[in-house]
Short mmCIF file of C-alpha atoms and ligand atoms in Angstrom, two decimals:
data_model
loop_
_atom_site.label_atom_id
_atom_site.label_comp_id
_atom_site.label_asym_id
_atom_site.label_seq_id
_atom_site.Cartn_x
_atom_site.Cartn_y
_atom_site.Cartn_z
CA MET A 14 47.04 -4.24 -28.03
CA PRO A 15 43.52 -6.02 -27.88
CA LYS A 16 41.45 -4.79 -25.02
CA LYS A 17 40.95 -6.86 -21.87
CA LYS A 18 37.64 -8.22 -20.91
CA LEU A 19 35.42 -6.92 -18.14
CA TYR A 20 32.42 -8.64 -16.84
CA ILE A 21 29.84 -6.40 -14.62
CA ARG A 22 27.28 -8.01 -12.67
CA THR A 23 24.58 -5.63 -11.55
CA PHE A 24 22.06 -5.68 -8.59
CA GLY A 25 19.26 -3.45 -7.55
CA CYS A 26 17.61 -0.55 -9.26
CA GLN A 27 17.72 1.61 -12.46
CA MET A 28 20.40 3.97 -10.57
CA ASN A 29 22.67 0.92 -10.39
CA VAL A 30 21.94 0.02 -13.91
CA ALA A 31 23.03 3.50 -14.87
CA ASP A 32 26.12 3.17 -12.63
CA SER A 33 27.19 0.00 -14.33
CA GLU A 34 27.10 1.93 -17.72
CA ALA A 35 29.17 4.39 -16.21
CA ILE A 36 31.51 1.75 -15.05
CA ALA A 37 31.90 0.47 -18.55
CA GLN A 38 32.52 3.87 -19.84
CA ALA A 39 35.17 4.99 -17.14
CA LEU A 40 37.22 1.55 -18.09
CA ALA A 41 36.52 1.62 -21.75
CA ALA A 42 40.14 2.65 -22.81
CA ASP A 43 41.58 -0.65 -21.44
CA TYR A 44 38.55 -2.81 -21.25
CA ALA A 45 35.75 -4.16 -23.54
CA LEU A 46 32.49 -5.77 -21.88
CA THR A 47 31.96 -9.60 -21.87
CA ALA A 48 28.70 -11.34 -20.96
CA ARG A 49 30.72 -14.29 -19.54
CA ALA A 50 32.53 -14.22 -16.25
CA GLU A 51 34.55 -17.11 -17.16
CA GLU A 52 36.52 -15.30 -19.78
CA ALA A 53 36.88 -11.90 -17.98
CA ASP A 54 40.20 -10.34 -16.84
CA LEU A 55 38.28 -8.14 -14.33
CA VAL A 56 35.00 -8.93 -12.66
CA LEU A 57 33.05 -6.07 -10.92
CA ILE A 58 29.96 -6.52 -8.86
CA ASN A 59 27.77 -3.61 -8.55
CA THR A 60 25.85 -4.13 -5.31
CA CYS A 61 22.66 -3.34 -3.73
CA ALA A 62 21.99 -2.88 0.15
CA ILE A 63 18.36 -2.06 0.22
CA ARG A 64 17.37 -5.27 1.72
CA ARG A 65 19.31 -8.06 3.43
CA LYS A 66 18.22 -10.50 0.77
CA SER A 67 20.19 -8.24 -1.88
CA GLU A 68 23.27 -8.33 0.30
CA GLU A 69 23.06 -11.95 0.76
CA LYS A 70 23.12 -12.47 -3.04
CA VAL A 71 26.26 -10.47 -3.40
CA ARG A 72 28.01 -12.67 -0.73
CA SER A 73 27.05 -15.66 -2.40
CA LEU A 74 28.14 -14.43 -5.70
CA LEU A 75 31.50 -13.45 -4.11
CA GLY A 76 31.84 -16.90 -2.86
CA SER A 77 31.35 -18.67 -6.29
CA LEU A 78 33.94 -16.26 -7.73
CA ARG A 79 36.65 -17.65 -5.38
CA VAL A 80 36.57 -20.86 -7.53
CA LEU A 81 37.22 -18.74 -10.82
CA LYS A 82 40.11 -17.16 -9.00
CA LYS A 83 41.70 -20.37 -8.14
CA ARG A 84 41.60 -21.26 -11.66
CA ARG A 85 42.87 -18.08 -13.11
CA PRO A 86 44.92 -16.13 -10.24
CA GLN A 87 45.51 -13.11 -12.40
CA LEU A 88 41.90 -12.38 -12.44
CA LEU A 89 40.90 -9.05 -10.55
CA ILE A 90 37.70 -8.96 -8.85
CA GLY A 91 36.11 -5.66 -7.39
CA VAL A 92 33.00 -4.81 -5.49
CA GLY A 93 31.14 -1.44 -5.74
CA GLY A 94 27.79 0.23 -5.06
CA CYS A 95 26.07 0.30 -2.01
CA VAL A 96 27.23 -2.88 -0.15
CA ALA A 97 30.82 -1.49 -0.90
CA GLN A 98 30.00 1.75 0.52
CA GLN A 99 28.45 0.23 3.63
CA GLU A 100 30.89 -2.32 4.41
CA GLY A 101 34.44 -0.73 2.82
CA GLU A 102 37.53 -2.32 4.21
CA ARG A 103 35.50 -5.15 5.89
CA LEU A 104 34.85 -6.80 2.51
CA LEU A 105 38.49 -7.07 1.96
CA VAL A 106 38.91 -8.90 5.15
CA ALA A 107 36.15 -11.26 4.49
CA ALA A 108 37.17 -12.20 1.08
CA PRO A 109 40.96 -12.45 0.68
CA HIS A 110 40.37 -13.13 -3.00
CA LEU A 111 38.76 -9.58 -3.56
CA ASN A 112 41.21 -7.00 -5.08
CA LEU A 113 39.34 -3.63 -4.73
CA VAL A 114 36.35 -2.04 -3.38
CA PHE A 115 34.74 1.05 -4.73
CA GLY A 116 31.78 3.18 -3.29
CA THR A 117 28.88 4.83 -4.87
CA ARG A 118 30.95 7.98 -5.63
CA GLY A 119 34.12 6.10 -6.71
CA ILE A 120 33.15 5.12 -10.23
CA TRP A 121 35.37 7.56 -11.92
CA ARG A 122 38.38 6.62 -10.06
CA LEU A 123 38.14 3.05 -11.48
CA PRO A 124 41.05 3.44 -14.04
CA ASP A 125 43.54 4.34 -11.21
CA LEU A 126 42.03 1.80 -8.49
CA VAL A 127 42.19 -1.21 -11.21
CA HIS A 128 45.74 -0.21 -12.07
CA ARG A 129 46.77 -0.26 -8.30
CA ALA A 130 44.96 -3.57 -7.81
CA ALA A 131 46.95 -5.01 -10.81
CA GLN A 132 50.22 -3.84 -9.08
CA GLY A 133 49.22 -5.97 -5.95
CA GLU A 134 47.54 -3.45 -3.77
CA ARG A 135 44.15 -3.80 -2.55
CA PRO A 136 42.57 -0.21 -2.79
CA VAL A 137 39.48 1.01 -1.09
CA ALA A 138 37.68 4.05 -2.27
CA VAL A 139 34.53 4.81 -0.20
CA GLU A 140 34.71 8.51 0.58
CA LEU A 141 31.35 10.29 -0.01
CA THR A 142 32.99 13.68 -0.83
CA PRO A 143 30.40 16.34 -1.05
CA GLY A 144 30.34 19.05 -3.77
CA VAL A 145 28.75 19.86 -7.05
CA CYS A 146 27.50 16.67 -8.60
CA ALA A 147 30.08 16.90 -11.46
CA LEU A 148 29.53 13.77 -13.15
CA PRO A 149 31.45 13.22 -16.25
CA HIS A 150 29.48 13.32 -19.74
CA ARG A 151 28.13 10.00 -20.48
CA LEU A 152 28.30 8.61 -23.99
CA ARG A 153 25.79 5.90 -25.30
CA PRO A 154 26.71 3.24 -27.63
CA ALA A 155 25.47 3.70 -31.35
CA GLY A 156 22.05 2.19 -31.69
CA GLN A 157 20.94 2.49 -28.13
CA VAL A 158 17.45 3.88 -27.92
CA GLN A 159 16.76 4.36 -24.33
CA ALA A 160 18.94 6.09 -21.86
CA LEU A 161 18.90 6.35 -18.31
CA VAL A 162 20.43 9.78 -17.23
CA THR A 163 21.37 10.65 -13.74
CA ILE A 164 20.40 14.05 -12.75
CA MET A 165 21.03 14.02 -9.08
CA GLN A 166 22.76 11.84 -6.39
CA GLY A 167 22.18 11.10 -2.71
CA CYS A 168 19.11 11.55 -0.59
CA ASN A 169 18.23 13.89 2.53
CA ASN A 170 14.97 12.36 3.36
CA PHE A 171 15.88 9.75 5.85
CA CYS A 172 12.72 7.64 5.89
CA SER A 173 13.11 5.62 8.95
CA PHE A 174 13.48 2.21 7.06
CA CYS A 175 16.07 3.20 4.30
CA VAL A 176 19.61 2.92 4.09
CA VAL A 177 20.10 5.08 0.86
CA PRO A 178 20.95 8.39 2.68
CA TYR A 179 23.97 6.40 4.40
CA VAL A 180 25.24 4.91 1.31
CA ARG A 181 24.61 7.32 -1.21
CA GLY A 182 25.33 10.57 0.79
CA ARG A 183 23.81 13.99 0.66
CA GLU A 184 21.60 14.98 -2.18
CA GLU A 185 23.27 16.90 -4.86
CA SER A 186 21.87 17.92 -8.34
CA ARG A 187 23.65 17.92 -11.47
CA GLU A 188 24.04 21.19 -13.52
CA PRO A 189 21.22 21.46 -16.30
CA GLY A 190 23.47 22.33 -19.13
CA ALA A 191 25.59 19.21 -18.52
CA ILE A 192 22.23 16.90 -18.43
CA ILE A 193 20.89 18.81 -21.69
CA ALA A 194 24.23 18.07 -23.35
CA GLU A 195 24.31 14.77 -22.63
CA ILE A 196 20.85 14.14 -23.82
CA ALA A 197 21.11 16.29 -27.00
CA ASP A 198 24.05 13.81 -27.95
CA PHE A 199 22.08 10.82 -27.20
CA LEU A 200 19.28 12.03 -29.47
CA ALA A 201 21.57 13.03 -32.37
CA ALA A 202 22.58 9.42 -32.51
CA ASN A 203 18.89 8.47 -32.94
CA GLY A 204 17.82 7.91 -29.17
CA LYS A 205 14.14 7.79 -28.60
CA GLU A 206 13.55 7.49 -24.77
CA VAL A 207 15.00 9.06 -21.89
CA THR A 208 14.59 8.33 -18.10
CA LEU A 209 15.82 10.96 -15.72
CA LEU A 210 17.07 9.34 -12.57
CA GLY A 211 17.40 10.59 -9.02
CA GLN A 212 16.16 9.41 -5.50
CA ASN A 213 13.68 12.15 -5.07
CA VAL A 214 13.67 14.12 -8.38
CA ASN A 215 10.98 16.58 -7.03
CA SER A 216 14.04 18.18 -5.16
CA TYR A 217 16.14 18.73 -8.13
CA GLY A 218 17.82 22.05 -8.46
CA ARG A 219 18.04 22.84 -4.78
CA GLY A 220 21.71 23.91 -3.99
CA LEU A 221 22.61 24.65 -7.57
CA PRO A 222 24.52 28.02 -8.01
CA GLU A 223 21.45 29.16 -10.17
CA PRO A 224 18.51 26.96 -8.71
CA VAL A 225 16.12 25.39 -11.37
CA THR A 226 13.18 23.36 -10.30
CA PHE A 227 12.39 20.01 -11.64
CA PRO A 228 9.44 20.94 -13.80
CA GLU A 229 11.60 23.52 -15.35
CA LEU A 230 14.17 20.74 -16.39
CA LEU A 231 11.49 18.73 -17.49
CA ALA A 232 10.33 21.32 -19.75
CA LYS A 233 13.90 22.11 -21.17
CA VAL A 234 14.41 18.33 -21.84
CA ALA A 235 10.97 17.85 -23.47
CA ALA A 236 11.83 20.72 -25.84
CA LEU A 237 14.76 18.81 -27.26
CA PRO A 238 14.10 17.78 -30.86
CA GLY A 239 13.86 14.16 -31.57
CA LEU A 240 12.78 13.02 -28.09
CA ALA A 241 9.92 10.66 -28.40
CA ARG A 242 9.49 9.67 -24.77
CA LEU A 243 10.43 11.05 -21.53
CA ARG A 244 10.20 9.40 -18.00
CA PHE A 245 11.57 9.98 -14.66
CA ALA A 246 12.01 8.19 -11.36
CA THR A 247 11.55 8.30 -8.53
CA SER A 248 9.27 10.85 -7.31
CA HIS A 249 8.45 11.34 -3.68
CA PRO A 250 4.71 11.88 -3.04
CA ARG A 251 5.34 14.70 -0.26
CA ASP A 252 7.05 16.98 -2.69
CA LEU A 253 4.94 16.25 -5.95
CA SER A 254 4.06 19.87 -6.81
CA PRO A 255 1.13 21.50 -8.73
CA GLU A 256 3.78 22.44 -11.32
CA LEU A 257 4.86 18.75 -11.86
CA ILE A 258 1.43 17.53 -12.01
CA ALA A 259 0.46 20.27 -14.76
CA ALA A 260 3.64 19.03 -16.78
CA PHE A 261 1.82 15.84 -17.59
CA ALA A 262 -0.81 17.68 -19.21
CA GLU A 263 1.59 20.15 -21.12
CA LEU A 264 4.58 18.24 -22.17
CA GLU A 265 3.95 15.88 -25.24
CA PRO A 266 7.00 13.55 -24.63
CA LEU A 267 6.23 13.07 -20.97
CA CYS A 268 4.81 9.48 -20.79
CA GLU A 269 1.48 8.81 -19.31
CA HIS A 270 3.15 6.98 -16.27
CA LEU A 271 4.34 7.97 -12.80
CA HIS A 272 5.94 5.71 -10.25
CA LEU A 273 4.86 7.22 -7.01
CA PRO A 274 6.02 5.02 -4.02
CA VAL A 275 3.44 5.06 -1.23
CA GLN A 276 5.03 2.27 1.01
CA SER A 277 1.95 1.98 3.12
CA GLY A 278 -1.82 3.14 3.38
CA SER A 279 -1.89 3.31 7.25
CA ASP A 280 -1.31 6.87 8.62
CA LYS A 281 0.27 5.54 11.79
CA ILE A 282 2.79 3.45 9.76
CA LEU A 283 3.47 6.49 7.25
CA ALA A 284 4.32 8.65 10.28
CA ALA A 285 6.42 6.05 11.60
CA MET A 286 8.24 5.85 8.20
CA ASN A 287 8.82 9.39 8.36
CA ARG A 288 7.35 9.85 4.85
CA GLY A 289 5.92 13.28 5.31
CA TYR A 290 2.24 12.50 3.83
CA THR A 291 -1.01 10.98 5.02
CA ARG A 292 -3.12 8.50 2.98
CA GLU A 293 -5.64 11.45 2.22
CA GLU A 294 -2.92 13.76 0.96
CA TYR A 295 -1.40 10.96 -1.37
CA LEU A 296 -4.96 10.03 -2.69
CA LYS A 297 -5.52 13.93 -3.40
CA LYS A 298 -2.45 14.04 -5.51
CA VAL A 299 -3.81 10.87 -7.38
CA ALA A 300 -6.80 12.70 -8.10
CA ALA A 301 -5.00 15.86 -9.28
CA LEU A 302 -2.93 13.59 -11.65
CA ARG A 303 -5.89 11.93 -13.14
CA LYS A 304 -7.68 15.20 -13.61
CA ALA A 305 -4.55 16.40 -15.50
CA LYS A 306 -3.98 13.18 -17.53
CA PRO A 307 -6.84 10.81 -17.38
CA ASP A 308 -4.89 8.13 -19.02
CA ILE A 309 -2.15 8.12 -16.77
CA ALA A 310 -0.91 4.76 -15.11
CA LEU A 311 0.18 4.82 -11.59
CA THR A 312 2.89 2.40 -10.32
CA THR A 313 4.16 2.25 -6.72
CA ASP A 314 6.53 0.57 -4.11
CA LEU A 315 4.96 -1.01 -0.82
CA ILE A 316 6.49 -2.29 2.30
CA VAL A 317 4.62 -5.05 4.22
CA GLY A 318 5.42 -5.84 7.96
CA PHE A 319 6.95 -2.40 8.85
CA PRO A 320 7.62 -2.53 12.75
CA GLY A 321 4.11 -1.98 14.61
CA GLU A 322 2.03 -2.88 11.37
CA THR A 323 -1.22 -4.69 12.58
CA GLU A 324 -3.82 -6.36 10.39
CA ALA A 325 -6.00 -3.19 10.44
CA ASP A 326 -2.92 -1.21 9.09
CA PHE A 327 -2.31 -3.71 6.36
CA GLN A 328 -6.08 -3.70 5.49
CA GLU A 329 -5.55 0.25 5.03
CA THR A 330 -2.88 -0.56 2.37
CA LEU A 331 -4.95 -3.13 0.60
CA LYS A 332 -7.68 -0.51 0.55
CA LEU A 333 -5.62 2.21 -0.75
CA MET A 334 -4.19 0.08 -3.48
CA ARG A 335 -7.79 -0.41 -4.81
CA GLU A 336 -8.42 3.54 -4.59
CA ALA A 337 -5.37 4.45 -6.27
CA ASP A 338 -5.84 1.73 -8.66
CA PHE A 339 -2.18 0.92 -9.20
CA VAL A 340 -1.28 -0.64 -12.54
CA GLN A 341 1.77 -2.30 -11.37
CA ALA A 342 3.62 -2.49 -7.74
CA PHE A 343 6.94 -3.65 -6.48
CA SER A 344 6.34 -4.99 -3.03
CA PHE A 345 8.93 -6.03 -0.29
CA LYS A 346 8.90 -7.48 3.31
CA TYR A 347 10.41 -5.04 5.62
CA SER A 348 14.00 -5.73 6.14
CA PRO A 349 15.94 -4.12 9.13
CA ARG A 350 18.85 -2.19 7.71
CA PRO A 351 21.96 -1.07 9.57
CA GLN A 352 22.01 2.67 10.98
CA THR A 353 18.38 3.12 10.01
CA ARG A 354 15.93 4.27 12.94
CA ALA A 355 13.08 1.66 12.08
CA ALA A 356 15.80 -1.34 12.84
CA GLY A 357 15.40 -0.42 16.53
CA PHE A 358 11.69 0.22 16.49
CA PRO A 359 9.65 -1.93 18.96
CA GLY A 360 6.99 -4.32 17.43
CA GLN A 361 9.16 -6.00 14.78
CA VAL A 362 6.71 -8.28 12.61
CA PRO A 363 7.42 -11.98 12.72
CA GLU A 364 8.73 -13.24 9.23
CA ALA A 365 5.79 -15.68 8.73
CA VAL A 366 3.17 -12.74 9.18
CA LYS A 367 5.26 -10.72 6.52
CA THR A 368 5.29 -13.44 4.12
CA ALA A 369 1.66 -14.16 4.17
CA ARG A 370 0.79 -10.25 3.91
CA LEU A 371 3.14 -10.26 0.87
CA ALA A 372 1.27 -12.95 -0.73
CA ARG A 373 -2.07 -11.28 -0.17
CA LEU A 374 -0.85 -7.99 -1.40
CA GLN A 375 0.80 -9.58 -4.43
CA ALA A 376 -2.45 -11.56 -5.18
CA LEU A 377 -4.36 -8.14 -5.03
CA GLN A 378 -1.99 -6.46 -7.32
CA GLU A 379 -2.23 -9.23 -9.86
CA GLU A 380 -5.90 -8.53 -9.96
CA LEU A 381 -5.39 -4.91 -10.45
CA THR A 382 -2.78 -5.25 -13.11
CA LEU A 383 -4.97 -7.68 -15.03
CA LYS A 384 -7.80 -5.35 -14.83
CA ALA A 385 -5.73 -2.34 -16.09
CA ASN A 386 -4.41 -4.63 -19.02
CA THR A 387 -8.06 -5.68 -19.92
CA ARG A 388 -9.08 -2.05 -20.16
CA LEU A 389 -6.80 -1.81 -23.17
CA ILE A 390 -7.94 -4.51 -25.23
CA GLY A 391 -9.12 -3.25 -28.72
CA ARG A 392 -7.09 0.03 -28.48
CA VAL A 393 -4.39 0.86 -30.87
CA ALA A 394 -1.21 2.41 -29.31
CA GLU A 395 2.33 3.24 -29.69
CA VAL A 396 4.99 0.51 -28.53
CA LEU A 397 8.79 1.07 -28.32
CA VAL A 398 10.08 -2.19 -29.26
CA GLU A 399 12.87 -3.38 -26.48
CA GLY A 400 13.85 -6.80 -27.76
CA PRO A 401 12.86 -10.34 -28.45
CA SER A 402 10.07 -11.58 -26.10
CA ARG A 403 11.35 -13.89 -23.33
CA ARG A 404 8.74 -16.53 -24.13
CA SER A 405 9.06 -16.93 -27.89
CA PRO A 406 11.99 -15.95 -30.37
CA ALA A 407 9.24 -15.31 -32.81
CA GLU A 408 7.75 -12.43 -30.83
CA LEU A 409 9.04 -9.12 -29.88
CA CYS A 410 8.64 -7.16 -26.52
CA GLY A 411 8.14 -3.60 -26.03
CA ARG A 412 6.47 -0.98 -23.96
CA LEU A 413 3.40 1.31 -24.04
CA ARG A 414 3.98 4.90 -22.93
CA THR A 415 2.00 3.82 -19.68
CA ASN A 416 5.08 1.32 -19.36
CA GLN A 417 2.76 -1.79 -19.70
CA VAL A 418 4.63 -4.62 -21.55
CA VAL A 419 3.23 -5.75 -24.85
CA ASN A 420 4.36 -8.88 -26.66
CA PHE A 421 3.39 -9.29 -30.51
CA PRO A 422 4.87 -11.32 -33.48
CA GLY A 423 7.42 -9.52 -35.50
CA PRO A 424 11.07 -9.82 -36.91
CA PRO A 425 13.96 -8.94 -34.89
CA GLU A 426 14.78 -5.82 -37.20
CA LEU A 427 11.94 -3.97 -35.50
CA VAL A 428 13.96 -3.69 -32.34
CA GLY A 429 14.51 -0.02 -31.49
CA ARG A 430 11.38 1.18 -33.41
CA LEU A 431 8.25 2.97 -32.49
CA LEU A 432 5.38 0.92 -33.92
CA THR A 433 1.59 1.02 -33.69
CA VAL A 434 0.16 -2.21 -32.22
CA LYS A 435 -3.48 -3.21 -31.87
CA LEU A 436 -3.80 -4.69 -28.28
CA THR A 437 -5.72 -8.01 -28.55
CA GLU A 438 -5.34 -9.96 -25.06
CA ALA A 439 -4.68 -9.02 -21.69
CA HIS A 440 -2.59 -11.31 -19.23
CA PRO A 441 -1.54 -10.77 -15.59
CA HIS A 442 2.02 -9.24 -16.42
CA SER A 443 1.62 -8.16 -20.01
CA LEU A 444 -0.59 -7.73 -23.13
CA LYS A 445 -0.66 -9.46 -26.56
CA GLY A 446 -0.97 -7.36 -29.71
CA ARG A 447 -0.73 -7.09 -33.30
CA TRP A 448 1.49 -4.73 -35.26
CA VAL A 449 -0.58 -2.56 -37.53
CA ALA A 450 1.63 0.42 -38.73
CA PRO A 451 4.49 2.81 -38.14
CA SER A 452 3.87 5.20 -34.93
CA THR A 453 0.54 7.08 -34.49
CA PRO A 454 -0.08 9.20 -31.32
CA TRP A 455 -1.21 7.74 -28.19
CA PRO A 456 -4.11 7.08 -27.30
CA GLN A 457 -6.30 6.04 -30.09
CA VAL A 458 -9.41 4.03 -29.87
CA ALA A 459 -9.74 1.73 -32.77
N1 SAM V 13 13.70 7.05 -3.45
C1 SAM V 13 12.77 6.18 -3.60
C2 SAM V 13 11.42 6.71 -2.95
O1 SAM V 13 11.51 7.32 -1.82
O2 SAM V 13 10.46 6.31 -3.13
C3 SAM V 13 12.86 4.64 -3.11
C4 SAM V 13 14.22 4.21 -3.43
S1 SAM V 13 14.47 2.59 -2.81
C5 SAM V 13 15.89 2.21 -3.80
C6 SAM V 13 13.21 1.54 -3.60
C7 SAM V 13 12.22 0.70 -2.62
O3 SAM V 13 12.92 -0.13 -1.86
C8 SAM V 13 11.60 1.70 -1.54
O4 SAM V 13 10.45 2.54 -2.36
C9 SAM V 13 10.93 0.87 -0.66
O5 SAM V 13 9.83 0.33 -1.12
C10 SAM V 13 11.99 -0.44 -0.81
N2 SAM V 13 13.01 -0.35 0.48
C11 SAM V 13 13.74 0.53 1.04
N3 SAM V 13 14.24 0.19 2.06
C12 SAM V 13 13.68 -1.13 2.40
C13 SAM V 13 13.71 -1.93 3.65
N4 SAM V 13 14.67 -1.52 4.62
N5 SAM V 13 12.98 -3.01 3.62
C14 SAM V 13 12.17 -3.19 2.55
N6 SAM V 13 12.03 -2.41 1.58
C15 SAM V 13 12.62 -1.44 1.49
FE1 SF4 V 14 15.13 5.93 0.70
FE2 SF4 V 14 13.29 7.79 1.56
FE3 SF4 V 14 15.46 8.72 0.23
FE4 SF4 V 14 13.61 6.99 -1.11
S1 SF4 V 14 13.36 9.23 -0.16
S2 SF4 V 14 15.81 6.74 -1.13
S3 SF4 V 14 12.98 5.68 0.58
S4 SF4 V 14 15.35 7.82 2.39
#
């Protein structure tokens, strides 16, 4: 019997992208993926609750699916991920056309949930059952060169603005043997780049029967034959250890890139956020990283308009951005989230002030990104080709080890390959280059 069709829409972070891949695998016996919701038998929305805007997008998509369901009443619709975890049963009440709800730890129960939904039940699975993080072995499709590998789930940090600990539960690490086996399979099928995922990878290994540190895990992964590039996200600045900093100098596959979310440059705001570090401590770690790996590219997350943030606090953030010299930043207006402490803090900042600060911050980041891209002009560097460029079908798009984006002319057969490219032009969001030869080590000045 031909397989039925599954359409998955993913919102949010890399963790959700990895979860959507797991959803496809969990249902692979009965469902093949389709890129068109109109022809699907099952539509699953993998949601993000980090800001209100992300939640609103889900509600609007759910609204538009009502029309599809009217046309094809046998269509099954499910909502999963962080909003599902937060709202549970309430989603079924708000959307009578919804068939099932599954939370952040309900993915591997999907075959049963979908079966029950097909029988007319409306199942809800949102238990945050604690225990060892026993995620099933993930298999990647042949030809895939980049893999997102979940090494832990949940978070114990309770930053005062963040909903993650409530929707993804307590922190749990996956057994190193399971992680290594999954990556070894991926590399045996010609995989090239691995990104290890967790909300705070620096606390990886706590609570395992035989505790392992994150730098120890990194060393084991880096030693696997065939691995060209190793990355990880996300690293909490408070727990960035000297051993992890040293790993950047020691492990060849570990890319010269670190995403180290600072959130704010003001000590007063960092304390109110419960981040556990000061601006000076953060900048000291930045200096240590640059000493270990002078070419390292640092990227970050920033929040503007956190409760109590004054113009002077915001200026501190702009100053820190210059001092840390970020190559890229994801920046957000503070969004009050249910259950979090900051939602009840006094001094909530007006929306117009948040909007104006975000624009100023993004203008500064654009300047810093362009400066970082310009520094690379004339270099010859390794690029992993990810696909066709968005601007022109005659061009390819890939990434440097620093994670900077490079577009260059080339045929589609080069997708998935590591190439050497001469960098010729800098733009605010990317670089332009010219393919010169198969791979050579990074960095090499022409
Ligand atoms: N675990 C990561 C860490 O601690 O850096 C962050 C994970 S979170 C999914 C990604 C980013 O979303 C955060 O770094 C923060 O900048 C942003 N974020 C989280 N909660 C937010 C909120 N309530 N309003 C605005 N941005 C928020
Ligand atoms: Fe949220 Fe903080 Fe945990 Fe990151 S470390 S997921 S920001 S609570």
